[in-house]
Each structure stands twice: as C-alpha cells, then as structure tokens.
PDB file of C-alpha atoms and ligand atoms in Angstrom:
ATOM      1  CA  UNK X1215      13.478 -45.709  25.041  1.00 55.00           C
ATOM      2  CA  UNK X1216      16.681 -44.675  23.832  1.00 69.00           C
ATOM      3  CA  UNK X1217      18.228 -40.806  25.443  1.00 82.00           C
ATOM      4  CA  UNK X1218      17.929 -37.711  22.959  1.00 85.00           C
ATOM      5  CA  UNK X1219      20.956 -36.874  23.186  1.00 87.00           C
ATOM      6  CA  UNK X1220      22.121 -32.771  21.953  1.00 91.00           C
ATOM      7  CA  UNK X1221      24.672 -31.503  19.837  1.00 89.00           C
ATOM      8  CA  UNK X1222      25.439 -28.296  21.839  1.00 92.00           C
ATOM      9  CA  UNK X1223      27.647 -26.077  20.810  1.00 91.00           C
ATOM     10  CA  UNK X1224      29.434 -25.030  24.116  1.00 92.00           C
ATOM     11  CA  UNK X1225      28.987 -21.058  24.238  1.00 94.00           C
ATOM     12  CA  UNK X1226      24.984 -22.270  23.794  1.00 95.00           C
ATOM     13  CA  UNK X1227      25.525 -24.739  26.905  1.00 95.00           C
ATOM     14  CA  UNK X1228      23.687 -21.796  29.053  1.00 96.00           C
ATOM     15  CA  UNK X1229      20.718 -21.730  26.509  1.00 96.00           C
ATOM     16  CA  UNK X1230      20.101 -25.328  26.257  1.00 95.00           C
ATOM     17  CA  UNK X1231      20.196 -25.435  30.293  1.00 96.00           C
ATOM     18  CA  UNK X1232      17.658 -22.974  30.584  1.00 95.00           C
ATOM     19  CA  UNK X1233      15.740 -24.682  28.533  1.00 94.00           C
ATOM     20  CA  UNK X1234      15.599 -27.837  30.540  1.00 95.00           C
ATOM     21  CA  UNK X1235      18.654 -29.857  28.815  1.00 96.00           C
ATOM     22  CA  UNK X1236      20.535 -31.825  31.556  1.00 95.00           C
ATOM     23  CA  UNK X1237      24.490 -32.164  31.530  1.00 95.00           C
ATOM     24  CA  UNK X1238      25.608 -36.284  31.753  1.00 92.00           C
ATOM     25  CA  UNK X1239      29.112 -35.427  32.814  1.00 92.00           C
ATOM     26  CA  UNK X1240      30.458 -39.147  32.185  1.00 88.00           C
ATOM     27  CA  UNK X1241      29.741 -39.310  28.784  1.00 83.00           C
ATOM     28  CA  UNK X1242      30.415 -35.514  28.606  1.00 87.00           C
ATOM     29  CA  UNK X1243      27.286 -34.491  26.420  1.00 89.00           C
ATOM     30  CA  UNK X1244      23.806 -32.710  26.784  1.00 93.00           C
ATOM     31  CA  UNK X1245      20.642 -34.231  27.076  1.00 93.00           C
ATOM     32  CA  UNK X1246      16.908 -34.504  26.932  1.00 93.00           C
ATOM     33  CA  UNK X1247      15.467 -35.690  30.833  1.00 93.00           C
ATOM     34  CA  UNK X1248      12.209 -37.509  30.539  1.00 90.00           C
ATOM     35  CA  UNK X1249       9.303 -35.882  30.719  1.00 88.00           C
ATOM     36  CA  UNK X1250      10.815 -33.065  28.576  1.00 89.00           C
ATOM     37  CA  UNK X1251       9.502 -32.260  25.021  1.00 88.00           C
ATOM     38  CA  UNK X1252      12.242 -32.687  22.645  1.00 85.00           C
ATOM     39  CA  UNK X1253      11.008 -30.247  20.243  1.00 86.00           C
ATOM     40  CA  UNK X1254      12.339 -27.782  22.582  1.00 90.00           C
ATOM     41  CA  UNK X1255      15.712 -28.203  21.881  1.00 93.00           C
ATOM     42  CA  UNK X1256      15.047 -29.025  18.078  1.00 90.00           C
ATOM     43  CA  UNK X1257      18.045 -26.472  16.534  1.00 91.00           C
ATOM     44  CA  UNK X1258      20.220 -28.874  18.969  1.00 92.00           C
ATOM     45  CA  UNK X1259      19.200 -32.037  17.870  1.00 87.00           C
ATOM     46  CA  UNK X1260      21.347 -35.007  16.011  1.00 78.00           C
ATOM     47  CA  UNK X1261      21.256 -35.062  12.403  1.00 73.00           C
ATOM     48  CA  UNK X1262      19.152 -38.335  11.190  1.00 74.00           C
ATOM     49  CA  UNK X1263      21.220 -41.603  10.761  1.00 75.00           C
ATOM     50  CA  UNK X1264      22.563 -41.809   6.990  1.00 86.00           C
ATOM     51  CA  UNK X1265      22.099 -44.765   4.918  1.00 91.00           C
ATOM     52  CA  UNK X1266      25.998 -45.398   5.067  1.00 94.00           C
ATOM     53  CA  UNK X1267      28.196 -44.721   7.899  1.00 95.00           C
ATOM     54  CA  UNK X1268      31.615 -44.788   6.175  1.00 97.00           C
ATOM     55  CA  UNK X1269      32.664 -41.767   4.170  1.00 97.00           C
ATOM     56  CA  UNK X1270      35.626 -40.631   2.626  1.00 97.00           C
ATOM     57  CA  UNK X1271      37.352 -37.685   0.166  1.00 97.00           C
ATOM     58  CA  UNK X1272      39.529 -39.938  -1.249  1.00 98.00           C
ATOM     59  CA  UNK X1273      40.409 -43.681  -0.912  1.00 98.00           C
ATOM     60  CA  UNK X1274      43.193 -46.127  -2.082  1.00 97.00           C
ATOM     61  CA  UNK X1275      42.718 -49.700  -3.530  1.00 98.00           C
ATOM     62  CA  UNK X1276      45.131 -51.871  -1.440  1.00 97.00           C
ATOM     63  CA  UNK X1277      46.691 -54.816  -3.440  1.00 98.00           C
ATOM     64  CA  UNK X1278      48.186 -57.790  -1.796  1.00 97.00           C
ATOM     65  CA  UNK X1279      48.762 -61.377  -2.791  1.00 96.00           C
ATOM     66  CA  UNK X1280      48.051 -64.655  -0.467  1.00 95.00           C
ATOM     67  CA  UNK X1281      47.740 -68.004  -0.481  1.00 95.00           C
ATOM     68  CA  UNK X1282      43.714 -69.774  -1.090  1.00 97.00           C
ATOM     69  CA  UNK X1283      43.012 -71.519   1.604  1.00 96.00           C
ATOM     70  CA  UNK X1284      41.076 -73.692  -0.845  1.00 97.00           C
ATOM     71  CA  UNK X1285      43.672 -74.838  -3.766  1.00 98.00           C
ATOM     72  CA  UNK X1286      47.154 -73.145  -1.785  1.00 97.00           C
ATOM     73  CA  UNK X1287      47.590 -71.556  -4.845  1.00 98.00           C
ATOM     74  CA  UNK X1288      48.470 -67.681  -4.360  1.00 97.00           C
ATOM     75  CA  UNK X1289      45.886 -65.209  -5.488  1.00 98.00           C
ATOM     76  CA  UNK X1290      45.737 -61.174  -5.147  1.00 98.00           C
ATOM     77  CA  UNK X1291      43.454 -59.877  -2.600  1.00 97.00           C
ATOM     78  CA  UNK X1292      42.027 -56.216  -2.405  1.00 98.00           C
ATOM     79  CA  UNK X1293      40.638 -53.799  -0.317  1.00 97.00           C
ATOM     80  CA  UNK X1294      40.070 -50.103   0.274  1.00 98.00           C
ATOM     81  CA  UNK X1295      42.665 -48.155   2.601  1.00 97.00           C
ATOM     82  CA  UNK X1296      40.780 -44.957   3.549  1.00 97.00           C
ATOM     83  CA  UNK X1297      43.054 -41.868   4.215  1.00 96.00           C
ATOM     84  CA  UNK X1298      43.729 -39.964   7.477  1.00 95.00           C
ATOM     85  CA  UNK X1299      40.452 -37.861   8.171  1.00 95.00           C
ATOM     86  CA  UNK X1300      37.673 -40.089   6.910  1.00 97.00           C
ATOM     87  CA  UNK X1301      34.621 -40.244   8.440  1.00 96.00           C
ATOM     88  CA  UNK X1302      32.443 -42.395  10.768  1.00 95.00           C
ATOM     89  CA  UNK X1303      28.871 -42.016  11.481  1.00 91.00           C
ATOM     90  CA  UNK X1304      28.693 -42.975  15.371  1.00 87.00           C
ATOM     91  CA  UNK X1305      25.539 -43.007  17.330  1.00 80.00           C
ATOM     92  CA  UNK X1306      24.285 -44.595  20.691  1.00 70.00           C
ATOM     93  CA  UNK X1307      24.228 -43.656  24.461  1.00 64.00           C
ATOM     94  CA  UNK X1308      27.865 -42.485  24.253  1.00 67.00           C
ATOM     95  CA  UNK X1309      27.610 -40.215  21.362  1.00 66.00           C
ATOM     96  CA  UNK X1310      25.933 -37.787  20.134  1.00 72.00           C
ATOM     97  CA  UNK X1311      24.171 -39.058  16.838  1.00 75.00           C
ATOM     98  CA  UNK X1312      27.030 -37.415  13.758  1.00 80.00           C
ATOM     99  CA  UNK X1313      29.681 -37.921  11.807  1.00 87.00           C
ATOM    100  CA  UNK X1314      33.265 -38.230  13.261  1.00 90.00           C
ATOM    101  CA  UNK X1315      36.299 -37.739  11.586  1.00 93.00           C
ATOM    102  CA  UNK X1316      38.924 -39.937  12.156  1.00 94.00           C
ATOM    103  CA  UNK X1317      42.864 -38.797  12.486  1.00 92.00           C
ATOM    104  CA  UNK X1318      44.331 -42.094  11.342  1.00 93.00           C
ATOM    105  CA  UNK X1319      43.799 -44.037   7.779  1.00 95.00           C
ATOM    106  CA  UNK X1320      42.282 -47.340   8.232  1.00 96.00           C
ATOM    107  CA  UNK X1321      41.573 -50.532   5.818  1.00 96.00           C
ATOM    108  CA  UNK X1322      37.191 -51.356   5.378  1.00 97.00           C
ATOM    109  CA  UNK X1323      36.607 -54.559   5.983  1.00 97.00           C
ATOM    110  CA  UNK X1324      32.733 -56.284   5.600  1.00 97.00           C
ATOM    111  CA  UNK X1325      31.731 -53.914   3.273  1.00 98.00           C
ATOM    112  CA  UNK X1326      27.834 -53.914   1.554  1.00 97.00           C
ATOM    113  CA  UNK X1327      26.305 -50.454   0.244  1.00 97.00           C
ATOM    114  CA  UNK X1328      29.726 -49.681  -1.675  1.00 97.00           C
ATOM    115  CA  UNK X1329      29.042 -46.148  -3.557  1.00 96.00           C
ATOM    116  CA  UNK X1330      28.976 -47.366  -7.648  1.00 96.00           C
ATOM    117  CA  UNK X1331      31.506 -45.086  -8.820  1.00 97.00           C
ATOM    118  CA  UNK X1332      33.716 -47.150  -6.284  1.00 98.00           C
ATOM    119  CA  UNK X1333      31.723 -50.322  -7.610  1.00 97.00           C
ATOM    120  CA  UNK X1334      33.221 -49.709 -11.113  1.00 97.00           C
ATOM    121  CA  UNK X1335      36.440 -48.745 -10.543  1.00 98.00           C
ATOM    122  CA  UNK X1336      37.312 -52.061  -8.456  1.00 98.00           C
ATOM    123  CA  UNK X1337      35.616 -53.504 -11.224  1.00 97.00           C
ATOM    124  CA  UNK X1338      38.152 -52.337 -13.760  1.00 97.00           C
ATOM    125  CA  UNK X1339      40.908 -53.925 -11.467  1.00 97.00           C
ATOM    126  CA  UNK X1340      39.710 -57.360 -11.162  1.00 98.00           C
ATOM    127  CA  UNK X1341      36.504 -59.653 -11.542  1.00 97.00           C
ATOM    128  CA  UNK X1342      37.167 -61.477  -8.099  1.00 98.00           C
ATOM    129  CA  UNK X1343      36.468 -58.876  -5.632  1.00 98.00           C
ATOM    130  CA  UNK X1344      32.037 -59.084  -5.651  1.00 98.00           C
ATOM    131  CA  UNK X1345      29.358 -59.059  -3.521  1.00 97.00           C
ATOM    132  CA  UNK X1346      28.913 -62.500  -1.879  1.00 98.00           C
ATOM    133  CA  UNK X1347      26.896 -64.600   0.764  1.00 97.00           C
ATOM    134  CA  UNK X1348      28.928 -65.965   4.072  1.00 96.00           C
ATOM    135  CA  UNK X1349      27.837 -68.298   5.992  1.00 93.00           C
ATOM    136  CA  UNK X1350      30.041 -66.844   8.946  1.00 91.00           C
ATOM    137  CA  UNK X1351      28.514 -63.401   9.355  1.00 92.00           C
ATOM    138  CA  UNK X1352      24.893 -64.667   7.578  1.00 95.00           C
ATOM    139  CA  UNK X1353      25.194 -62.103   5.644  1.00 96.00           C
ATOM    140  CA  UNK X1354      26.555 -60.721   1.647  1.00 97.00           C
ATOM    141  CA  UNK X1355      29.416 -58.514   1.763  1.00 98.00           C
ATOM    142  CA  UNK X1356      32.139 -57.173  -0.887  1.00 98.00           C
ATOM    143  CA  UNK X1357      34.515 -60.402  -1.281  1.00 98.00           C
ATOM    144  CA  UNK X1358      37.850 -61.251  -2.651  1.00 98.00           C
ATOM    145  CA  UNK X1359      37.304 -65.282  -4.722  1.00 98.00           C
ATOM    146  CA  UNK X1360      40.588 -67.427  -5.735  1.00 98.00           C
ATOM    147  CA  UNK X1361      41.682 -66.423  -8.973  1.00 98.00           C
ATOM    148  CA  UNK X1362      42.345 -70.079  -9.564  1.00 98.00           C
ATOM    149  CA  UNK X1363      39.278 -72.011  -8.270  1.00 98.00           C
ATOM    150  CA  UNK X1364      37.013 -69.492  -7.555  1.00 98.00           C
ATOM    151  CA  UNK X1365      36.302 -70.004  -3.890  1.00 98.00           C
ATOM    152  CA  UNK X1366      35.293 -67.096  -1.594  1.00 97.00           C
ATOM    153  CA  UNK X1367      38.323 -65.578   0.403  1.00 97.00           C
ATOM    154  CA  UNK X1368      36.139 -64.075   3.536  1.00 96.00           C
ATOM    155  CA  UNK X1369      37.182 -61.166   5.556  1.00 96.00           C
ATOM    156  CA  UNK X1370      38.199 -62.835   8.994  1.00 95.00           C
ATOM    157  CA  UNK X1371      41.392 -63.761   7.909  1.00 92.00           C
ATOM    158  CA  UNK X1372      42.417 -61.426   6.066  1.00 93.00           C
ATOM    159  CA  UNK X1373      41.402 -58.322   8.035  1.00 94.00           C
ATOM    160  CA  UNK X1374      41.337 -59.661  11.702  1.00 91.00           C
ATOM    161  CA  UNK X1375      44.212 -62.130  12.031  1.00 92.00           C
ATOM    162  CA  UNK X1376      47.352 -61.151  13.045  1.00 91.00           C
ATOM    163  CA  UNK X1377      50.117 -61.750  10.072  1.00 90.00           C
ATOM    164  CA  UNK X1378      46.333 -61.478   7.592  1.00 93.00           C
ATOM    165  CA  UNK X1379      46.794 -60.312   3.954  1.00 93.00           C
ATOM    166  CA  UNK X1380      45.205 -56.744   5.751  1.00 95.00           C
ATOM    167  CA  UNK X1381      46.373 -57.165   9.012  1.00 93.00           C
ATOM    168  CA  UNK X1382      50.278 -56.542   8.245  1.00 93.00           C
ATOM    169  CA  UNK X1383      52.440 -57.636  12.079  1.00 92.00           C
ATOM    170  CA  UNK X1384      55.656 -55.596  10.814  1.00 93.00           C
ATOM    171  CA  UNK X1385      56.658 -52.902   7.939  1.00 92.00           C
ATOM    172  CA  UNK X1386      57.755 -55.795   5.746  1.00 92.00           C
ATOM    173  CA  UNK X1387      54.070 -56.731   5.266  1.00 92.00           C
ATOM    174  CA  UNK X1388      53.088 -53.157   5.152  1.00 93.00           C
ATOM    175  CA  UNK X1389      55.237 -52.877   2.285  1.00 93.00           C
ATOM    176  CA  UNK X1390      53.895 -56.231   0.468  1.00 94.00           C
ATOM    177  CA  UNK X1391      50.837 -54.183   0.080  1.00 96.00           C
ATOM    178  CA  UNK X1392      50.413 -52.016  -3.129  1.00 97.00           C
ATOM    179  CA  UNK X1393      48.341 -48.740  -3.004  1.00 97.00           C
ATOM    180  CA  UNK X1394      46.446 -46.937  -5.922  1.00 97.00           C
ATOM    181  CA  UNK X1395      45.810 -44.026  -5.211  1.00 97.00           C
ATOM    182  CA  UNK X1396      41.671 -42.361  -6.675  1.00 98.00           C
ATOM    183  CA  UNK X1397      40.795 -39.165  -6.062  1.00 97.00           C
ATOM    184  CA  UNK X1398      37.309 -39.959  -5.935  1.00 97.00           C
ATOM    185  CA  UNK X1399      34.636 -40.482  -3.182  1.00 97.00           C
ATOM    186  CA  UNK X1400      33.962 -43.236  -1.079  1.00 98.00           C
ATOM    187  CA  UNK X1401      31.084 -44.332   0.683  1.00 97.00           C
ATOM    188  CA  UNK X1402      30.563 -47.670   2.150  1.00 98.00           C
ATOM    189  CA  UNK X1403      28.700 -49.615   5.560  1.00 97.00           C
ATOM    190  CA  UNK X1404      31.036 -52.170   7.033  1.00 97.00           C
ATOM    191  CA  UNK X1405      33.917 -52.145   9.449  1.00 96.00           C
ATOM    192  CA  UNK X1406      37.011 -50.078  10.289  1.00 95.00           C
ATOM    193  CA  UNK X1407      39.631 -50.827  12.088  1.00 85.00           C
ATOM    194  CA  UNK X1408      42.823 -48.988  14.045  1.00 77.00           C
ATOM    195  CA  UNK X1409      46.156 -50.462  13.531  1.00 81.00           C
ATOM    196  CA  UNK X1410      49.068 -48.601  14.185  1.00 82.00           C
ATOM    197  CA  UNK X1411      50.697 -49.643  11.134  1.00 86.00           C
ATOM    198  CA  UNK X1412      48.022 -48.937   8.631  1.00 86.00           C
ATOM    199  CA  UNK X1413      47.209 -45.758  10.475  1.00 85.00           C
ATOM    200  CA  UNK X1414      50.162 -43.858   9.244  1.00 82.00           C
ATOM    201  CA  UNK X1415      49.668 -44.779   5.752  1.00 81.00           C
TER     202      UNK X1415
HETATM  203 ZN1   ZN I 479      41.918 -71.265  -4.887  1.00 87.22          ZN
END
C-alpha cells in the first residue's frame, strides 16, 4: 500500500500532529501512519492525479534541421521548448502528490495527450511532426518523419544524445535552433529534461 502522504501547510504542522499525522524528516513531509483513518486529515490531502502531468502558460515551437538517418538527406525537426516556470505534476513516496513549478525552461520530449489547440498549431507548421508507433518505447508518441522519405525520426536521438538536434553540447547549437514564440497553453504527458543550456532559454 502506497503512504498518504499530506500537503501541510507549516503554521498547521501543530494541527495535523494532533491529529495523528507523523513527520518523515528524510523526505521532509507529513504523513498518514497505518492504522490511521485518512479522512481525518482530508482538508490536507493531495489533490487527485491529473490526466496530464505537463503544463504550461506559454510554450515555444523549437525548429532545427538534421540529417535522416534513413536517406542522409537533411530534414527540419520540431519540438516544444516550455518557458521558465512550467509545471510538473510529481507524485510518489518522495512527494507530496501536486503540481511543481519548475525555475528553468526545458524541451518535451515523448509526448502523447498533446492539448488540441497545441495539436493545430504544430499542424499549421508542418505535416511531419504526428502521432506515431515506436518500436523502441512500445508505445505512440508525437514524432518528427523525413521530409524526404517519410521515415520516423524517434526521440532518443534527438532529445537524449549528446550533440542531438534537442540536445545542443555548446551555444553554437543552441543558436541553430529557431524559437516561435505562442502565447497559448500547453498541456502534454511525456518527458522533461534539465540542461543547462536550454534552461536559460
Ligand atoms: Zn529521409
């Protein structure tokens, strides 16, 4: 059985101890011991897990051109850079169950559940960025195809290689990267990521 953990505001701390609520100093957060009805604490208790866990005021559509590794000809690649104070939903024994805001911007990679305004605008940039079935993670995801021959361009290189199309090594291949700016929401599930040069972007 997975810990209830509480979201306790601190000047309540003395509350939800008197109430039974234990203290787990290591990971720093209140919670339910066994034995203990959880409806006790209920005002304290995590929000429900959303259906995505990537959100986001704002968001930029990064641009970039590589080589296929299909036909070697070379073929623009896109993603979404999210800005400085997006949002994760984290939950587990370390954490209690809520959304996170994040102080760096960061690229998505793997992305499903993409919100359809999003869906459409990307869309309106190019027909080769789609949803698509890899055999790699077993699983359909939003993916760049070869403007040339069509094949699928999948994520691992291009977002967790060194030197990838969205993992730039030095500010030259930060700067190889074109950003759009849309002052729109985003909403996604999938991966992000902290690099220290996308993270000022
Ligand atoms: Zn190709």
């Amino acid at each position: 059985m997975t810990r209830v953990n509480l979201n306790v505001p601190f000047s309540e701390k003395d509350e939800a101890k008197q109430l039974g609520a234990r203290w787990d100093p290591s990971s720093k957060v209140w919670f339910v011991p066994e034995g203990v009805n959880p409806h006790l604490f209920q005002r304290w208790l995590p929000d429900p897990p959303p259906d995505v866990t990537i959100r986001a005021n704002s968001y930029r559509v990064a641009e970039t051109e590589d080589t296929c590794w299909k036909c070697g000809e070379l073929t623009r690649m896109y993603s979404f850079l999210l800005p400085a104070g997006y949002q994760t939903f984290e939950q587990g024994e370390d954490y209690i169950d809520a959304w996170y805001t994040n102080e760096g911007a960061s690229m998505v990679s793997y992305v499903t559940d993409l919100l359809p305004t999003v869906v459409a605008h990307i869309k309106s940039i190019t027909r080769h960025y789609y949803l698509d079935f890899s055999k790699t993670t077993n699983s359909s995801y939003w993916m760049n195809h070869c403007e040339h021959c069509g094949m699928k361009q999948g994520d691992f290189a291009m977002h967790c290689e060194p030197g990838g199309a969205f993992f730039p090594m030095d500010e030259e291949d930060v700067s190889s990267i074109k950003l759009q700016h849309v002052n729109e929401p985003f909403s996604c599930n999938g991966s992000t990521s902290y690099d220290s040069l996308i993270s000022d972007l």
